[in-house]
Short mmCIF file of C-alpha atoms in Angstrom, two decimals:
data_model
loop_
_atom_site.label_atom_id
_atom_site.label_comp_id
_atom_site.label_asym_id
_atom_site.label_seq_id
_atom_site.Cartn_x
_atom_site.Cartn_y
_atom_site.Cartn_z
CA MET U 1 -0.01 0.00 0.00
CA THR U 2 1.35 3.44 -0.92
CA ARG U 3 1.49 6.35 1.42
CA GLU U 4 -1.09 8.10 -0.69
CA GLU U 5 -3.50 5.19 -0.31
CA LEU U 6 -2.94 5.06 3.42
CA VAL U 7 -3.49 8.79 3.81
CA ALA U 8 -6.68 8.56 1.74
CA GLN U 9 -8.02 5.92 4.10
CA ILE U 10 -7.21 8.04 7.12
CA ALA U 11 -9.07 10.97 5.54
CA LYS U 12 -12.05 8.81 4.59
CA LYS U 13 -12.43 7.05 7.96
CA LYS U 14 -11.36 10.10 9.99
CA SER U 15 -9.24 7.71 11.95
CA PHE U 16 -5.61 6.75 12.27
CA LEU U 17 -6.33 3.83 14.56
CA CYS U 18 -4.45 0.54 14.34
CA VAL U 19 -5.97 -2.40 16.17
CA GLY U 20 -3.39 -4.75 17.69
CA LEU U 21 -4.40 -8.38 17.32
CA ASP U 22 -2.44 -9.83 20.22
CA VAL U 23 -4.59 -12.82 20.84
CA ASP U 24 -4.03 -14.67 24.12
CA LEU U 25 -6.12 -17.83 24.57
CA ASN U 26 -6.18 -17.13 28.30
CA LYS U 27 -7.93 -13.85 27.75
CA ILE U 28 -10.44 -14.50 25.03
CA PRO U 29 -14.07 -15.29 25.84
CA GLU U 30 -14.50 -18.89 27.00
CA HIS U 31 -17.22 -19.77 24.51
CA LEU U 32 -14.73 -19.32 21.66
CA LEU U 33 -12.50 -22.07 22.94
CA LYS U 34 -14.98 -24.58 21.54
CA GLU U 35 -14.33 -23.31 18.00
CA GLU U 36 -12.04 -25.27 15.69
CA ASP U 37 -9.68 -22.29 15.45
CA PRO U 38 -10.40 -20.03 18.46
CA ILE U 39 -7.73 -17.50 17.56
CA PHE U 40 -9.09 -16.92 14.08
CA ALA U 41 -12.69 -16.94 15.32
CA PHE U 42 -11.74 -14.22 17.80
CA ASN U 43 -9.88 -12.16 15.18
CA LYS U 44 -12.64 -12.44 12.62
CA ALA U 45 -15.22 -11.14 15.06
CA ILE U 46 -12.96 -8.35 16.25
CA ILE U 47 -12.12 -7.32 12.70
CA ASP U 48 -15.72 -7.26 11.55
CA ALA U 49 -16.68 -5.12 14.54
CA THR U 50 -13.77 -2.65 14.39
CA ALA U 51 -13.01 -2.31 10.66
CA PRO U 52 -15.23 0.79 10.17
CA TYR U 53 -13.22 2.67 12.76
CA CYS U 54 -9.61 1.80 12.00
CA VAL U 55 -7.21 1.89 9.08
CA ALA U 56 -4.72 -0.81 10.14
CA TYR U 57 -4.36 -4.10 11.98
CA LYS U 58 -1.27 -5.31 13.71
CA PRO U 59 -1.00 -8.93 14.73
CA ASN U 60 2.04 -9.52 16.95
CA LEU U 61 3.71 -12.74 15.86
CA ALA U 62 4.71 -13.75 19.40
CA PHE U 63 1.06 -14.48 20.17
CA TYR U 64 0.72 -16.75 17.12
CA GLU U 65 4.07 -18.52 17.36
CA ALA U 66 3.17 -19.43 20.95
CA PHE U 67 0.67 -21.92 19.53
CA GLY U 68 3.06 -23.50 17.11
CA VAL U 69 1.72 -24.72 13.78
CA LYS U 70 -1.90 -23.90 14.75
CA GLY U 71 -0.91 -20.37 15.69
CA ILE U 72 0.85 -19.80 12.36
CA GLN U 73 -2.22 -21.12 10.55
CA ALA U 74 -4.41 -18.68 12.52
CA PHE U 75 -2.04 -15.86 11.55
CA GLU U 76 -2.17 -16.80 7.87
CA LYS U 77 -5.95 -17.08 7.96
CA THR U 78 -6.24 -13.68 9.68
CA VAL U 79 -4.08 -11.96 7.06
CA SER U 80 -5.97 -13.64 4.22
CA TYR U 81 -9.31 -12.66 5.77
CA LEU U 82 -8.19 -9.05 5.93
CA LYS U 83 -6.81 -9.04 2.37
CA GLU U 84 -10.01 -10.57 0.97
CA ASN U 85 -12.60 -8.70 2.92
CA TYR U 86 -10.92 -5.46 3.91
CA PRO U 87 -8.28 -4.78 1.26
CA GLU U 88 -8.19 -1.11 2.28
CA GLN U 89 -6.69 -2.03 5.67
CA PHE U 90 -2.96 -1.65 6.21
CA VAL U 91 -1.72 -4.93 7.67
CA ILE U 92 1.36 -4.83 9.90
CA ALA U 93 3.16 -7.97 11.01
CA ASP U 94 4.69 -6.99 14.34
CA ALA U 95 7.61 -9.40 14.41
CA LYS U 96 10.61 -7.18 15.19
CA ARG U 97 12.85 -9.19 12.90
CA GLY U 98 16.37 -8.30 11.70
CA ASP U 99 19.38 -10.49 10.91
CA ILE U 100 22.38 -10.63 8.58
CA GLY U 101 21.64 -9.94 4.94
CA ASN U 102 20.87 -13.39 3.54
CA THR U 103 18.73 -14.15 6.62
CA SER U 104 16.78 -10.90 6.53
CA LYS U 105 16.16 -11.69 2.86
CA MET U 106 14.44 -14.89 3.93
CA TYR U 107 12.27 -13.04 6.45
CA ALA U 108 11.35 -10.50 3.78
CA ARG U 109 10.30 -13.26 1.41
CA THR U 110 8.20 -14.81 4.17
CA PHE U 111 6.36 -11.73 5.30
CA PHE U 112 6.08 -9.76 2.07
CA GLY U 113 6.23 -12.58 -0.47
CA GLU U 114 4.22 -15.32 1.26
CA TYR U 115 2.00 -13.61 3.82
CA ASN U 116 1.71 -10.45 1.75
CA VAL U 117 1.45 -8.08 4.75
CA ASP U 118 1.95 -4.40 4.00
CA ALA U 119 4.53 -3.78 6.69
CA LEU U 120 6.88 -5.50 9.09
CA THR U 121 8.42 -4.15 12.29
CA VAL U 122 12.22 -4.50 12.22
CA ALA U 123 14.85 -4.10 14.98
CA PRO U 124 17.73 -1.79 14.04
CA TYR U 125 20.61 -3.14 16.17
CA MET U 126 22.32 -5.00 13.32
CA GLY U 127 22.37 -1.99 10.99
CA GLU U 128 21.97 -1.32 7.30
CA ASP U 129 22.37 -4.77 5.72
CA SER U 130 19.85 -6.25 8.21
CA VAL U 131 17.22 -3.68 7.12
CA THR U 132 17.69 -3.07 3.38
CA PRO U 133 16.61 -6.63 2.32
CA PHE U 134 13.13 -5.66 3.44
CA LEU U 135 13.16 -2.66 1.13
CA ASP U 136 14.77 -3.92 -2.06
CA GLY U 137 12.26 -5.20 -4.57
CA TYR U 138 9.17 -4.84 -2.41
CA ASP U 139 7.23 -1.91 -3.84
CA GLY U 140 4.36 -0.79 -1.67
CA LYS U 141 5.75 -2.64 1.33
CA TRP U 142 7.01 -0.92 4.47
CA VAL U 143 9.67 -1.36 7.08
CA ILE U 144 8.65 -0.06 10.45
CA LEU U 145 11.88 0.39 12.34
CA LEU U 146 12.06 0.44 16.09
CA ALA U 147 13.21 3.88 17.18
CA LEU U 148 11.91 4.83 20.59
CA THR U 149 9.79 2.11 22.13
CA SER U 150 7.12 2.40 24.75
CA ASN U 151 8.57 0.13 27.39
CA LYS U 152 10.72 0.92 30.43
CA GLY U 153 13.73 -0.81 28.89
CA SER U 154 13.79 1.82 26.13
CA PHE U 155 15.82 3.94 28.61
CA ASP U 156 18.62 1.37 28.67
CA PHE U 157 20.10 2.01 25.25
CA GLN U 158 17.80 4.09 23.05
CA LEU U 159 18.46 7.30 24.96
CA THR U 160 22.23 6.84 25.17
CA GLU U 161 23.96 9.99 23.90
CA ASP U 162 27.02 9.78 21.70
CA GLU U 163 29.96 12.13 21.98
CA ASN U 164 28.03 14.78 20.04
CA GLY U 165 24.93 14.56 22.20
CA GLU U 166 22.95 12.55 19.62
CA ARG U 167 20.79 9.90 21.19
CA LEU U 168 20.70 6.39 19.77
CA PHE U 169 17.07 6.60 18.59
CA GLU U 170 17.96 9.82 16.73
CA LYS U 171 20.95 8.16 15.14
CA VAL U 172 18.78 5.17 14.11
CA ILE U 173 16.29 7.47 12.43
CA LYS U 174 18.92 9.66 10.74
CA LYS U 175 20.98 6.75 9.43
CA SER U 176 18.04 4.71 8.27
CA ARG U 177 16.65 7.59 6.28
CA GLN U 178 19.57 6.97 3.95
CA TRP U 179 18.35 3.37 3.42
CA GLY U 180 14.69 4.03 2.90
CA ASN U 181 12.41 7.01 2.47
CA ASP U 182 9.09 8.36 3.64
CA GLU U 183 7.25 6.10 1.22
CA ASN U 184 8.66 2.82 2.51
CA MET U 185 9.90 3.37 6.05
CA MET U 186 8.08 4.28 9.23
CA TYR U 187 9.27 4.33 12.82
CA VAL U 188 7.96 2.88 16.05
CA VAL U 189 7.70 5.66 18.64
CA GLY U 190 6.04 4.90 21.95
CA ALA U 191 3.18 7.08 23.17
CA THR U 192 4.31 6.98 26.76
CA ARG U 193 6.40 10.14 26.35
CA GLY U 194 4.34 12.57 24.28
CA GLU U 195 6.81 15.46 24.46
CA MET U 196 9.51 13.28 22.84
CA PHE U 197 7.60 13.53 19.56
CA LYS U 198 8.98 17.06 19.25
CA ASP U 199 12.50 15.59 19.08
CA ILE U 200 11.37 12.85 16.78
CA ARG U 201 9.86 15.33 14.34
CA LYS U 202 13.18 17.16 14.17
CA VAL U 203 14.84 14.09 12.61
CA ALA U 204 11.80 12.54 10.91
CA PRO U 205 9.71 15.55 9.92
CA ASN U 206 7.70 13.76 7.27
CA SER U 207 7.78 10.10 8.33
CA PHE U 208 4.82 8.06 9.34
CA LEU U 209 5.10 6.88 12.95
CA LEU U 210 3.57 3.78 14.42
CA VAL U 211 2.65 4.62 17.99
CA PRO U 212 2.04 1.91 20.54
CA GLY U 213 1.48 2.58 24.23
CA VAL U 214 -1.87 4.39 24.13
CA GLY U 215 -4.32 2.68 26.50
CA ALA U 216 -3.03 -0.19 28.64
CA GLN U 217 0.50 1.28 28.61
CA GLY U 218 -0.68 4.75 29.67
CA GLY U 219 0.17 7.08 26.77
CA SER U 220 -1.95 10.14 25.95
CA LEU U 221 -3.44 10.38 22.47
CA GLU U 222 -3.76 14.12 22.77
CA GLU U 223 -0.09 14.64 23.58
CA VAL U 224 0.98 12.37 20.78
CA CYS U 225 -1.06 14.39 18.26
CA LYS U 226 -0.01 17.73 19.71
CA TYR U 227 3.67 17.00 19.10
CA GLY U 228 3.62 14.27 16.45
CA MET U 229 0.89 14.99 13.93
CA ILE U 230 1.83 16.40 10.53
CA LYS U 231 -0.04 17.64 7.49
CA ASP U 232 -1.10 14.26 6.16
CA CYS U 233 -1.46 12.93 9.75
CA GLY U 234 1.76 10.88 9.75
CA LEU U 235 0.54 8.75 12.64
CA LEU U 236 -0.84 5.29 13.13
CA VAL U 237 -1.81 4.91 16.78
CA ASN U 238 -2.14 1.35 18.00
CA SER U 239 -4.38 -0.01 20.72
CA SER U 240 -4.45 -3.70 21.51
CA ARG U 241 -5.63 -4.74 24.94
CA GLY U 242 -7.81 -1.65 25.43
CA ILE U 243 -9.96 -2.75 22.49
CA ILE U 244 -9.79 -6.48 22.05
CA TYR U 245 -10.09 -7.39 25.72
CA ALA U 246 -12.56 -4.66 26.72
CA SER U 247 -15.06 -7.45 27.43
CA ASN U 248 -14.55 -11.19 27.68
CA GLY U 249 -18.23 -12.06 27.53
CA THR U 250 -20.25 -13.02 24.47
CA ASP U 251 -20.46 -9.32 23.71
CA PHE U 252 -16.66 -9.03 23.26
CA ALA U 253 -16.80 -8.01 19.62
CA GLU U 254 -19.58 -5.46 20.16
CA ILE U 255 -17.69 -3.85 23.02
CA ALA U 256 -14.46 -3.89 21.02
CA GLY U 257 -16.32 -2.10 18.24
CA GLN U 258 -17.56 0.50 20.72
CA LYS U 259 -14.07 1.08 22.09
CA ALA U 260 -12.68 1.46 18.58
CA LYS U 261 -15.50 3.85 17.74
CA GLU U 262 -14.72 5.97 20.84
CA LEU U 263 -11.06 6.18 19.82
CA GLN U 264 -12.08 7.02 16.25
CA ALA U 265 -14.24 9.87 17.53
CA GLU U 266 -11.33 11.22 19.57
CA MET U 267 -9.12 10.95 16.50
CA GLU U 268 -11.65 12.71 14.32
CA ALA U 269 -11.63 15.65 16.69
CA LEU U 270 -7.85 15.74 16.80
CA LEU U 271 -7.59 15.52 13.00
CA GLN U 272 -9.88 18.56 12.69
CA SER U 273 -8.12 20.70 15.29
CA MET H 1 21.75 -27.35 30.03
CA THR H 2 24.06 -25.93 32.68
CA ARG H 3 27.40 -24.36 31.92
CA GLU H 4 29.08 -27.27 33.66
CA GLU H 5 27.38 -29.74 31.33
CA LEU H 6 28.26 -27.71 28.27
CA VAL H 7 31.90 -27.40 29.33
CA ALA H 8 32.04 -31.15 29.98
CA GLN H 9 30.84 -31.81 26.43
CA ILE H 10 33.47 -29.49 25.01
CA ALA H 11 36.18 -31.33 26.99
CA LYS H 12 34.86 -34.70 25.93
CA LYS H 13 34.55 -33.93 22.24
CA LYS H 14 37.53 -31.62 22.11
CA SER H 15 35.36 -29.32 20.14
CA PHE H 16 33.45 -26.10 20.61
CA LEU H 17 31.82 -26.27 17.21
CA CYS H 18 28.22 -25.23 16.65
CA VAL H 19 26.65 -26.30 13.36
CA GLY H 20 24.22 -23.79 11.89
CA LEU H 21 21.17 -25.43 10.39
CA ASP H 22 20.17 -22.71 7.92
CA VAL H 23 18.38 -24.88 5.44
CA ASP H 24 17.61 -23.32 2.08
CA LEU H 25 15.59 -25.50 -0.29
CA ASN H 26 17.40 -23.88 -3.19
CA LYS H 27 20.74 -25.14 -1.92
CA ILE H 28 20.08 -28.66 -0.65
CA PRO H 29 20.76 -31.69 -2.86
CA GLU H 30 18.09 -32.18 -5.46
CA HIS H 31 17.36 -35.79 -4.59
CA LEU H 32 16.08 -34.69 -1.18
CA LEU H 33 13.30 -32.63 -2.71
CA LYS H 34 11.39 -35.83 -3.33
CA GLU H 35 11.23 -36.50 0.41
CA GLU H 36 7.98 -35.77 2.26
CA ASP H 37 9.84 -33.25 4.47
CA PRO H 38 13.03 -32.28 2.61
CA ILE H 39 14.15 -29.81 5.31
CA PHE H 40 13.98 -32.38 8.08
CA ALA H 41 15.51 -35.09 5.87
CA PHE H 42 18.43 -32.79 5.19
CA ASN H 43 18.85 -31.87 8.87
CA LYS H 44 18.64 -35.42 10.05
CA ALA H 45 21.42 -36.53 7.69
CA ILE H 46 23.56 -33.51 8.56
CA ILE H 47 23.08 -34.08 12.29
CA ASP H 48 23.90 -37.77 12.11
CA ALA H 49 27.08 -37.04 10.20
CA THR H 50 28.32 -34.08 12.27
CA ALA H 51 27.20 -34.89 15.83
CA PRO H 52 30.49 -36.56 16.85
CA TYR H 53 32.38 -33.34 16.05
CA CYS H 54 30.21 -30.60 17.53
CA VAL H 55 28.59 -29.66 20.79
CA ALA H 56 25.77 -27.45 19.53
CA TYR H 57 23.29 -26.93 16.71
CA LYS H 58 21.79 -23.61 15.74
CA PRO H 59 18.78 -23.56 13.42
CA ASN H 60 17.99 -20.02 12.29
CA LEU H 61 14.26 -19.52 12.39
CA ALA H 62 14.15 -17.34 9.27
CA PHE H 63 14.91 -20.39 7.15
CA TYR H 64 12.01 -22.35 8.67
CA GLU H 65 9.43 -19.56 8.83
CA ALA H 66 10.06 -19.04 5.12
CA PHE H 67 8.16 -22.26 4.47
CA GLY H 68 5.20 -21.41 6.66
CA VAL H 69 3.51 -24.19 8.54
CA LYS H 70 5.70 -26.86 6.88
CA GLY H 71 8.83 -25.02 7.89
CA ILE H 72 7.73 -24.73 11.49
CA GLN H 73 6.95 -28.42 11.53
CA ALA H 74 10.43 -29.16 10.17
CA PHE H 75 11.91 -27.00 12.89
CA GLU H 76 9.93 -28.81 15.60
CA LYS H 77 10.93 -32.22 14.22
CA THR H 78 14.58 -31.16 14.07
CA VAL H 79 14.62 -30.05 17.69
CA SER H 80 12.79 -33.18 18.81
CA TYR H 81 15.19 -35.36 16.87
CA LEU H 82 18.14 -33.69 18.58
CA LYS H 83 16.57 -33.95 22.02
CA GLU H 84 15.77 -37.63 21.58
CA ASN H 85 18.91 -38.83 19.85
CA TYR H 86 21.56 -36.36 20.94
CA PRO H 87 20.47 -35.00 24.31
CA GLU H 88 24.04 -33.89 25.01
CA GLN H 89 23.86 -31.31 22.20
CA PHE H 90 23.19 -27.67 23.10
CA VAL H 91 20.28 -26.49 20.89
CA ILE H 92 20.13 -22.81 20.00
CA ALA H 93 17.13 -21.24 18.33
CA ASP H 94 18.57 -18.34 16.39
CA ALA H 95 15.53 -16.12 16.28
CA LYS H 96 16.79 -12.74 17.50
CA ARG H 97 13.54 -12.01 19.30
CA GLY H 98 12.85 -9.23 21.80
CA ASP H 99 9.69 -7.24 22.52
CA ILE H 100 7.88 -5.52 25.39
CA GLY H 101 7.56 -7.61 28.56
CA ASN H 102 4.27 -9.44 28.05
CA THR H 103 5.23 -10.22 24.46
CA SER H 104 8.76 -11.47 25.30
CA LYS H 105 7.06 -13.68 27.87
CA MET H 106 5.09 -15.30 25.06
CA TYR H 107 8.26 -15.86 23.01
CA ALA H 108 9.95 -17.39 26.06
CA ARG H 109 7.07 -19.77 26.57
CA THR H 110 7.22 -20.75 22.92
CA PHE H 111 10.94 -21.39 22.66
CA PHE H 112 11.73 -22.67 26.11
CA GLY H 113 8.37 -24.08 27.18
CA GLU H 114 7.12 -25.58 23.90
CA TYR H 115 10.15 -26.20 21.72
CA ASN H 116 12.40 -26.82 24.72
CA VAL H 117 15.55 -25.46 23.07
CA ASP H 118 18.48 -24.68 25.39
CA ALA H 119 19.07 -21.11 24.21
CA LEU H 120 17.55 -18.32 22.22
CA THR H 121 19.27 -15.37 20.52
CA VAL H 122 17.73 -12.06 21.66
CA ALA H 123 18.13 -8.50 20.30
CA PRO H 124 18.95 -5.95 23.00
CA TYR H 125 17.56 -2.72 21.55
CA MET H 126 14.42 -2.66 23.71
CA GLY H 127 16.37 -3.11 26.97
CA GLU H 128 15.89 -4.88 30.26
CA ASP H 129 12.19 -5.77 30.29
CA SER H 130 12.50 -7.21 26.76
CA VAL H 131 15.24 -9.62 27.93
CA THR H 132 14.43 -10.68 31.50
CA PRO H 133 11.25 -12.61 30.63
CA PHE H 134 13.60 -15.13 28.93
CA LEU H 135 15.57 -15.56 32.17
CA ASP H 136 12.87 -15.65 34.86
CA GLY H 137 11.74 -19.14 35.66
CA TYR H 138 13.74 -20.94 32.98
CA ASP H 139 16.49 -22.80 34.82
CA GLY H 140 19.13 -24.27 32.52
CA LYS H 141 17.99 -22.07 29.64
CA TRP H 142 20.10 -19.37 28.10
CA VAL H 143 19.71 -15.96 26.51
CA ILE H 144 22.29 -15.28 23.84
CA LEU H 145 22.23 -11.50 23.48
CA LEU H 146 23.42 -9.78 20.34
CA ALA H 147 26.49 -7.71 21.24
CA LEU H 148 28.84 -7.26 18.31
CA THR H 149 27.56 -8.98 15.19
CA SER H 150 29.52 -10.25 12.22
CA ASN H 151 27.87 -8.21 9.49
CA LYS H 152 28.87 -4.91 7.92
CA GLY H 153 25.87 -3.18 9.49
CA SER H 154 27.32 -3.81 12.94
CA PHE H 155 29.36 -0.61 12.36
CA ASP H 156 26.19 1.49 12.14
CA PHE H 157 25.19 1.48 15.78
CA GLN H 158 27.09 -1.13 17.80
CA LEU H 159 30.35 0.81 17.71
CA THR H 160 28.83 4.20 18.57
CA GLU H 161 30.68 5.71 21.52
CA ASP H 162 28.78 7.49 24.25
CA GLU H 163 30.05 10.64 25.97
CA ASN H 164 32.44 8.53 28.10
CA GLY H 165 33.88 6.64 25.16
CA GLU H 166 31.94 3.49 25.93
CA ARG H 167 30.75 1.74 22.80
CA LEU H 168 27.16 0.47 22.46
CA PHE H 169 28.16 -3.20 22.42
CA GLU H 170 30.14 -2.67 25.61
CA LYS H 171 27.19 -0.93 27.25
CA VAL H 172 24.90 -3.79 26.16
CA ILE H 173 27.21 -6.36 27.78
CA LYS H 174 27.76 -4.36 30.98
CA LYS H 175 24.11 -3.56 31.53
CA SER H 176 22.85 -7.00 30.71
CA ARG H 177 25.24 -8.58 33.17
CA GLN H 178 23.00 -7.04 35.83
CA TRP H 179 20.04 -8.95 34.38
CA GLY H 180 21.58 -12.34 33.92
CA ASN H 181 24.82 -14.07 34.82
CA ASP H 182 27.49 -16.30 33.33
CA GLU H 183 25.25 -19.33 33.85
CA ASN H 184 22.27 -18.08 31.81
CA MET H 185 23.53 -15.41 29.46
CA MET H 186 25.94 -15.56 26.50
CA TYR H 187 26.76 -12.96 23.87
CA VAL H 188 26.92 -13.03 20.11
CA VAL H 189 30.31 -11.74 18.99
CA GLY H 190 31.18 -11.98 15.31
CA ALA H 191 34.45 -13.61 14.28
CA THR H 192 35.15 -11.15 11.55
CA ARG H 193 37.17 -8.91 13.90
CA GLY H 194 39.34 -11.19 16.02
CA GLU H 195 41.19 -8.45 17.85
CA MET H 196 37.88 -7.07 19.16
CA PHE H 197 37.68 -10.09 21.44
CA LYS H 198 40.25 -8.39 23.65
CA ASP H 199 37.78 -5.59 24.31
CA ILE H 200 34.94 -8.07 24.76
CA ARG H 201 36.88 -9.98 27.40
CA LYS H 202 37.39 -6.76 29.35
CA VAL H 203 33.64 -6.44 29.89
CA ALA H 204 32.70 -10.13 29.74
CA PRO H 205 35.71 -11.91 31.19
CA ASN H 206 33.88 -15.13 32.03
CA SER H 207 30.94 -15.21 29.62
CA PHE H 208 30.39 -17.78 26.96
CA LEU H 209 30.41 -16.23 23.51
CA LEU H 210 28.56 -17.50 20.44
CA VAL H 211 30.76 -16.67 17.49
CA PRO H 212 29.32 -16.61 13.97
CA GLY H 213 31.32 -15.46 10.96
CA VAL H 214 33.96 -18.19 10.70
CA GLY H 215 33.95 -19.68 7.21
CA ALA H 216 31.67 -18.11 4.59
CA GLN H 217 31.82 -14.74 6.39
CA GLY H 218 35.65 -14.73 6.55
CA GLY H 219 36.56 -14.82 10.24
CA SER H 220 39.70 -16.54 11.54
CA LEU H 221 39.28 -19.28 14.12
CA GLU H 222 42.83 -18.86 15.36
CA GLU H 223 42.39 -15.12 16.04
CA VAL H 224 39.10 -15.73 17.85
CA CYS H 225 40.77 -18.22 20.14
CA LYS H 226 43.87 -16.12 20.65
CA TYR H 227 41.85 -13.23 22.02
CA GLY H 228 38.60 -14.83 23.12
CA MET H 229 39.29 -18.22 24.72
CA ILE H 230 39.17 -18.52 28.50
CA LYS H 231 39.87 -21.28 31.01
CA ASP H 232 36.79 -23.37 30.37
CA CYS H 233 36.85 -22.37 26.67
CA GLY H 234 34.02 -19.88 26.82
CA LEU H 235 33.40 -20.09 23.10
CA LEU H 236 30.90 -21.71 20.76
CA VAL H 237 32.03 -21.13 17.20
CA ASN H 238 29.35 -21.49 14.56
CA SER H 239 29.74 -22.61 11.01
CA SER H 240 26.71 -22.95 8.77
CA ARG H 241 27.26 -22.73 5.03
CA GLY H 242 30.84 -23.98 5.20
CA ILE H 243 29.62 -27.30 6.57
CA ILE H 244 26.08 -27.94 5.42
CA TYR H 245 26.56 -26.85 1.81
CA ALA H 246 30.09 -28.16 1.30
CA SER H 247 28.58 -30.60 -1.23
CA ASN H 248 25.19 -30.65 -2.86
CA GLY H 249 25.52 -34.14 -4.24
CA THR H 250 24.32 -37.38 -2.69
CA ASP H 251 27.48 -37.29 -0.55
CA PHE H 252 26.39 -34.01 1.11
CA ALA H 253 26.15 -35.50 4.62
CA GLU H 254 29.46 -37.32 4.37
CA ILE H 255 31.25 -34.19 3.17
CA ALA H 256 29.53 -32.12 5.89
CA GLY H 257 30.85 -34.67 8.41
CA GLN H 258 34.36 -34.28 6.97
CA LYS H 259 34.21 -30.51 7.17
CA ALA H 260 32.99 -30.67 10.75
CA LYS H 261 35.75 -33.12 11.59
CA GLU H 262 38.37 -30.79 10.10
CA LEU H 263 37.09 -27.92 12.21
CA GLN H 264 37.03 -30.18 15.28
CA ALA H 265 40.67 -31.10 14.68
CA GLU H 266 41.61 -27.40 14.46
CA MET H 267 39.68 -26.76 17.62
CA GLU H 268 41.34 -29.64 19.44
CA ALA H 269 44.75 -28.15 18.63
CA LEU H 270 43.64 -24.70 19.79
CA LEU H 271 42.15 -26.11 23.02
CA GLN H 272 45.49 -27.76 23.82
CA SER H 273 47.66 -24.75 23.13
#
């Protein structure tokens, strides 16, 4: 999906919401466990209920791999379901991959070639040749590089200043902008520190940012927009647990839809202001 | 597997060789493609031929995920085959995972709980709470944290000096030694820069190091040992392509065994000197 197409969806839906599909069998409604594929049954219901209010879905691979072959099948089915029924949705595989060149090439083939997702999250630690295999030859596909994450551990290395006062996340953004561009590379920037978006926008003025940490992790949507929003929005804000586990009764999908709708309404107001 | 057990194997086999099982269907002997599960058939033959000469196996997940459900099944079968037939081998899942706490917990359950591998490679970028879920509650399991990798891209961020002249890979090692210890945490240090092992040993004097980059990537085994070997060896040196693709005829396993034996002989000499 091109940036233009993504931006058109945001304008149409008045939403820049991404729904995180982090399905935990211990948290989904009990009645679904009787289904042949409970993970897919859960996702399908959540997708049908939330699709009008969001522009992206983000399954995190950890939650699928945890169930071995069955989990991978549920992931494949979920992506196929989205591609067939909601082709306008931007599908992000949250896998945080990254390895030496020939290995990253294999991951790229898997996620872009086989699964046909629109974007993959990638970890930057191994540098250029671990990232570029995801860019070369995959038109309309995106790398979403970890820059400043939403967890406590982000303080350990990402904020380390070099001899010139440049922090690691800034260096990651600056360097990687030589490998990709604003049409094929986004950055993960956690919502838990809204004012940091000012600094991010200094080094990535025109990049799309994938923002986790709103909701369960405590980030403020308003702050993120205040400091991070640009002309064509430039934000995809993710919510996982706050939407998909809002209820674990038989009304789980309905309540998830309501929660997504509430966020969409907030986003609509923020897009207008 | 405890460090004591691993060291005992190294002493017994006079080898610290790790064989990388990076199976690419485009590179394996053609006659295997007729098998029901060519990846597993290839691995089984390679393992049977090389097991006397090595102490560890390292399948890289990228190569299995590339074949979807079938690839994951081949991975599972490979690990089970090792556990049943060669329980003395140290099995490393090279997956370079790492995510926020509750997600890393899922990965830990998958790799240590379900697949029962001995060790998992982990990327450090997201810091403490992305790493500790792999340590808590998994006795005898190991995190192998990326420190200084063997690829060109390692120059991009891993060598960045902070205001006190400390390089990122040094900071990663120092910090992470507060999270784990020499009995449950190793580091990935590429062989392509032998003299760097001097610096590594300053910050990780007693840690085991997993060393890729010997062979196809051009590292020197002798240099690695000169600067990196410690009293109980403290090294696992990986070779993938140089062993498993040494022949792609019907003699592939035999030749792989020979290549492993040659490396074992070199290692025996280096262990004695």
